[in-house]
Structures are given as structure tokens and as C-alpha cells.
mmCIF file of C-alpha atoms in Angstrom:
data_model
loop_
_atom_site.group_PDB
_atom_site.id
_atom_site.type_symbol
_atom_site.label_atom_id
_atom_site.label_comp_id
_atom_site.label_asym_id
_atom_site.label_seq_id
_atom_site.Cartn_x
_atom_site.Cartn_y
_atom_site.Cartn_z
ATOM 1 C CA MET A 1 66.793 79.754 -83.451
ATOM 2 C CA CYS A 2 69.596 78.441 -81.306
ATOM 3 C CA GLU A 3 69.747 78.716 -77.663
ATOM 4 C CA TYR A 4 72.755 76.578 -76.769
ATOM 5 C CA CYS A 5 75.771 78.852 -76.555
ATOM 6 C CA GLY A 6 74.222 81.838 -74.714
ATOM 7 C CA CYS A 7 75.234 84.315 -77.533
ATOM 8 C CA ARG A 8 71.533 85.863 -77.317
ATOM 9 C CA ALA A 9 72.610 87.146 -74.013
ATOM 10 C CA LEU A 10 74.360 89.940 -76.132
ATOM 11 C CA GLU A 11 71.972 92.561 -77.181
ATOM 12 C CA SER A 12 73.690 92.710 -80.662
ATOM 13 C CA ILE A 13 73.186 89.039 -81.371
ATOM 14 C CA ASP A 14 69.748 88.853 -80.018
ATOM 15 C CA GLN A 15 68.784 91.675 -82.402
ATOM 16 C CA LEU A 16 70.286 89.806 -85.176
ATOM 17 C CA THR A 17 68.487 86.557 -84.058
ATOM 18 C CA LEU A 18 65.061 88.366 -83.854
ATOM 19 C CA GLU A 19 65.571 89.618 -87.483
ATOM 20 C CA HIS A 20 66.417 85.956 -88.566
ATOM 21 C CA GLU A 21 63.156 84.691 -86.965
ATOM 22 C CA ALA A 22 61.056 87.345 -88.568
ATOM 23 C CA VAL A 23 62.699 86.590 -91.929
ATOM 24 C CA VAL A 24 62.019 82.709 -91.502
ATOM 25 C CA ASN A 25 58.303 83.407 -90.788
ATOM 26 C CA LEU A 26 58.100 85.815 -93.873
ATOM 27 C CA VAL A 27 59.945 83.171 -95.884
ATOM 28 C CA GLY A 28 57.174 80.537 -94.816
ATOM 29 C CA ARG A 29 54.588 82.826 -96.067
ATOM 30 C CA VAL A 30 56.160 83.316 -99.263
ATOM 31 C CA HIS A 31 56.093 79.443 -99.692
ATOM 32 C CA ASP A 32 52.363 79.497 -98.813
ATOM 33 C CA ALA A 33 51.930 82.247 -101.343
ATOM 34 C CA HIS A 34 53.943 80.501 -104.122
ATOM 35 C CA ARG A 35 51.841 77.207 -103.581
ATOM 36 C CA ASN A 36 48.812 79.425 -104.010
ATOM 37 C CA GLY A 37 49.967 81.117 -107.133
ATOM 38 C CA GLU A 38 49.822 84.583 -105.430
ATOM 39 C CA VAL A 39 52.682 86.453 -107.148
ATOM 40 C CA ALA A 40 51.760 89.946 -105.932
ATOM 41 C CA LEU A 41 51.613 88.521 -102.331
ATOM 42 C CA MET A 42 55.143 87.086 -102.820
ATOM 43 C CA ALA A 43 56.512 90.544 -103.887
ATOM 44 C CA GLU A 44 54.880 92.246 -100.955
ATOM 45 C CA LEU A 45 56.589 89.547 -98.598
ATOM 46 C CA ALA A 46 59.904 89.886 -100.579
ATOM 47 C CA ARG A 47 59.914 93.639 -99.974
ATOM 48 C CA GLN A 48 59.174 93.147 -96.272
ATOM 49 C CA ILE A 49 62.041 90.678 -96.047
ATOM 50 C CA GLY A 50 64.202 93.214 -97.600
ATOM 51 C CA THR A 51 63.110 95.781 -95.018
ATOM 52 C CA VAL A 52 64.352 93.527 -92.281
ATOM 53 C CA LEU A 53 67.323 92.402 -94.113
ATOM 54 C CA GLY A 54 68.678 95.895 -95.096
ATOM 55 C CA PRO A 55 69.963 97.046 -91.638
ATOM 56 C CA HIS A 56 70.671 93.417 -90.494
ATOM 57 C CA THR A 57 72.982 93.104 -93.292
ATOM 58 C CA GLU A 58 74.533 96.469 -92.601
ATOM 59 C CA VAL A 59 75.191 95.224 -88.959
ATOM 60 C CA GLU A 60 76.931 92.036 -90.141
ATOM 61 C CA GLU A 61 78.881 93.442 -92.816
ATOM 62 C CA GLN A 62 79.837 96.721 -91.205
ATOM 63 C CA GLY A 63 80.431 95.363 -87.591
ATOM 64 C CA LEU A 64 80.429 91.650 -87.130
ATOM 65 C CA PHE A 65 82.036 90.243 -90.133
ATOM 66 C CA PRO A 66 85.037 92.790 -90.317
ATOM 67 C CA ALA A 67 85.746 91.548 -86.691
ATOM 68 C CA LEU A 68 85.745 88.074 -87.894
ATOM 69 C CA ALA A 69 87.473 88.422 -91.086
ATOM 70 C CA ASP A 70 90.913 87.775 -90.014
ATOM 71 C CA ASP A 71 90.152 84.610 -88.493
ATOM 72 C CA PHE A 72 87.585 83.362 -90.990
ATOM 73 C CA PRO A 73 88.325 85.476 -94.366
ATOM 74 C CA GLU A 74 86.868 82.753 -96.756
ATOM 75 C CA LYS A 75 83.734 82.088 -94.596
ATOM 76 C CA THR A 76 82.805 86.054 -94.266
ATOM 77 C CA ALA A 77 83.488 86.402 -98.137
ATOM 78 C CA ASP A 78 80.989 83.443 -98.867
ATOM 79 C CA LEU A 79 78.378 85.047 -96.614
ATOM 80 C CA GLU A 80 78.803 88.365 -98.102
ATOM 81 C CA ALA A 81 78.417 86.906 -101.583
ATOM 82 C CA GLU A 82 75.270 85.058 -100.426
ATOM 83 C CA HIS A 83 73.940 88.533 -99.247
ATOM 84 C CA ARG A 84 74.554 89.997 -102.776
ATOM 85 C CA ARG A 85 72.597 86.932 -104.503
ATOM 86 C CA VAL A 86 69.597 87.322 -101.859
ATOM 87 C CA GLU A 87 69.459 91.047 -102.346
ATOM 88 C CA ALA A 88 69.510 90.777 -105.917
ATOM 89 C CA VAL A 89 66.385 88.674 -106.315
ATOM 90 C CA LEU A 90 64.533 90.589 -103.544
ATOM 91 C CA ALA A 91 65.014 93.909 -105.306
ATOM 92 C CA GLU A 92 63.188 92.585 -108.291
ATOM 93 C CA ALA A 93 60.099 92.679 -106.151
ATOM 94 C CA ALA A 94 60.175 96.466 -106.516
ATOM 95 C CA GLY A 95 60.083 96.187 -110.392
ATOM 96 C CA PRO A 96 58.181 94.303 -113.230
ATOM 97 C CA PHE A 97 58.260 90.918 -111.407
ATOM 98 C CA LEU A 98 54.946 89.943 -113.006
ATOM 99 C CA ALA A 99 56.444 90.388 -116.500
ATOM 100 C CA ASP A 100 59.021 87.650 -115.622
ATOM 101 C CA PRO A 101 57.397 84.321 -115.215
ATOM 102 C CA SER A 102 60.708 82.813 -113.661
ATOM 103 C CA TRP A 103 60.812 85.312 -110.759
ATOM 104 C CA PRO A 104 58.443 83.422 -108.470
ATOM 105 C CA GLN A 105 60.715 80.208 -108.668
ATOM 106 C CA ARG A 106 63.862 82.304 -108.438
ATOM 107 C CA LEU A 107 62.446 83.919 -105.166
ATOM 108 C CA VAL A 108 61.703 80.625 -103.591
ATOM 109 C CA ASP A 109 65.145 79.327 -104.382
ATOM 110 C CA VAL A 110 66.941 82.343 -103.119
ATOM 111 C CA LEU A 111 64.908 82.002 -100.116
ATOM 112 C CA ASP A 112 66.009 78.359 -99.604
ATOM 113 C CA LEU A 113 69.470 79.672 -99.904
ATOM 114 C CA LEU A 114 68.679 82.439 -97.206
ATOM 115 C CA ARG A 115 67.361 79.826 -94.871
ATOM 116 C CA ALA A 116 70.584 77.936 -95.162
ATOM 117 C CA HIS A 117 72.502 81.109 -94.796
ATOM 118 C CA ILE A 118 70.707 82.009 -91.609
ATOM 119 C CA LEU A 119 71.602 78.661 -90.105
ATOM 120 C CA LYS A 120 75.277 79.201 -91.017
ATOM 121 C CA GLU A 121 75.129 82.537 -89.077
ATOM 122 C CA GLN A 122 73.218 81.095 -86.145
ATOM 123 C CA ASP A 123 75.095 77.888 -85.691
ATOM 124 C CA GLY A 124 78.573 79.203 -86.857
ATOM 125 C CA VAL A 125 79.119 83.028 -86.965
ATOM 126 C CA PHE A 126 77.417 84.124 -83.765
ATOM 127 C CA PRO A 127 78.972 81.403 -81.474
ATOM 128 C CA ALA A 128 82.338 82.313 -83.134
ATOM 129 C CA ALA A 129 81.571 86.035 -82.349
ATOM 130 C CA LEU A 130 80.867 85.328 -78.702
ATOM 131 C CA ALA A 131 84.160 83.190 -78.434
ATOM 132 C CA ARG A 132 86.404 85.571 -80.391
ATOM 133 C CA LEU A 133 85.340 89.312 -80.439
ATOM 134 C CA ASP A 134 86.841 91.530 -77.655
ATOM 135 C CA PHE A 135 85.173 94.466 -76.093
ATOM 136 C CA ASP A 136 86.249 97.016 -78.806
ATOM 137 C CA GLN A 137 85.029 94.865 -81.500
ATOM 138 C CA TRP A 138 81.600 94.484 -79.839
ATOM 139 C CA LYS A 139 81.533 98.216 -79.483
ATOM 140 C CA SER A 140 81.973 98.307 -83.454
ATOM 141 C CA VAL A 141 79.050 95.894 -83.757
ATOM 142 C CA GLU A 142 76.922 98.142 -81.633
ATOM 143 C CA ALA A 143 77.905 101.361 -83.578
ATOM 144 C CA ALA A 144 77.023 99.582 -86.777
ATOM 145 C CA ARG A 145 73.506 98.767 -85.276
ATOM 146 C CA ALA A 146 73.234 102.408 -84.019
ATOM 147 C CA ARG A 147 73.789 103.721 -87.598
ATOM 148 C CA ALA A 148 71.640 100.933 -89.485
ATOM 149 C CA GLY A 149 68.751 100.815 -87.145
ATOM 150 C CA THR A 150 66.353 97.893 -87.385
ATOM 151 C CA GLY A 151 63.960 96.907 -90.142
ATOM 152 C CA LEU A 152 61.562 95.340 -87.516
ATOM 153 C CA ALA A 153 58.356 96.821 -86.450
ATOM 154 C CA GLN A 154 58.782 98.685 -83.078
ATOM 155 C CA PRO A 155 56.159 97.872 -80.483
ATOM 156 C CA SER A 156 53.860 100.968 -79.568
ATOM 157 C CA PRO A 157 54.604 102.222 -76.265
ATOM 158 C CA PRO A 158 52.062 101.510 -73.742
ATOM 159 C CA ARG A 159 49.137 103.871 -73.085
#
């Protein structure tokens, strides 16, 4: 992910970026499973992606996007609409995905959208936030993170 603007120095953006990296890795595994015809594995990976994206999306939509909405109303609305598209297909991984032969390709297609979406956030939203958000707005982002938690596995404490 990007390193050019310094936004990863902020814990809030660093955590969102770590989540993006985890999702991109999982997306690569979904593509491998798709090539191998492993639909059940695709569904398991889709559920893992959903676990990471749940709190991630909450932080963006409850903290980051509202702070940017006055300056970028169409962009934030478009990003939220993309969140809904991704969530809808990922949610099918919890149901009878094997009964729908179109689901594996729809999953791959929506994950391609997700990869492009991640680039928009990394290269556009996060640097814009770094430049535009004030102290109180960053506090709102941090409060959203505190409420949402994280979908990433936490490292075990050393013994």
C-alpha cells in the first residue's frame, strides 16, 4: 500500500491500511480458489473478508467519511454505495452459495471492484483526510474505531 504521503503515521489510517492489506491478501486467495474450482474455500475466504471489512467499514462510514463529506459529497456517497455492493455479495457466503452457480464469478467480480475501491481510499481518501481533517475530526475517527474494534486477529501476548 502507499507510503508516499505519511498518512500511515496516524494510527487510525495505519489500522485501515493494515485491514486493506489483509483484504488484498485474502482476495488473492479467493482468486486462487476460483481457479481451482474450490467454491467452499471461496465462501470461507469471503466470510473472512467480511470479518475484516465489518469494523473497517464502520470506521470509514461513522468517522472518516462524515468528516470528508462536506468537501467530497459525491465521492463519499460513491464509496458507501460500493461498500453496499461488496457487502451484498459477501453476505451470500453465509447462505446457500453452492445452490447458485453464478455466485463464484459474482464474488470474483465484486472483489475486483473492492481492489479498485481500496486504491481509491489509499490514494485519495487517506491523503485527503491527512490534509483536511482537524483535531476534533480525528477524535471522531478514533471514537469510531473504539466502537467498531478490528476484524484482524490480534497477536498473542508474549509468554
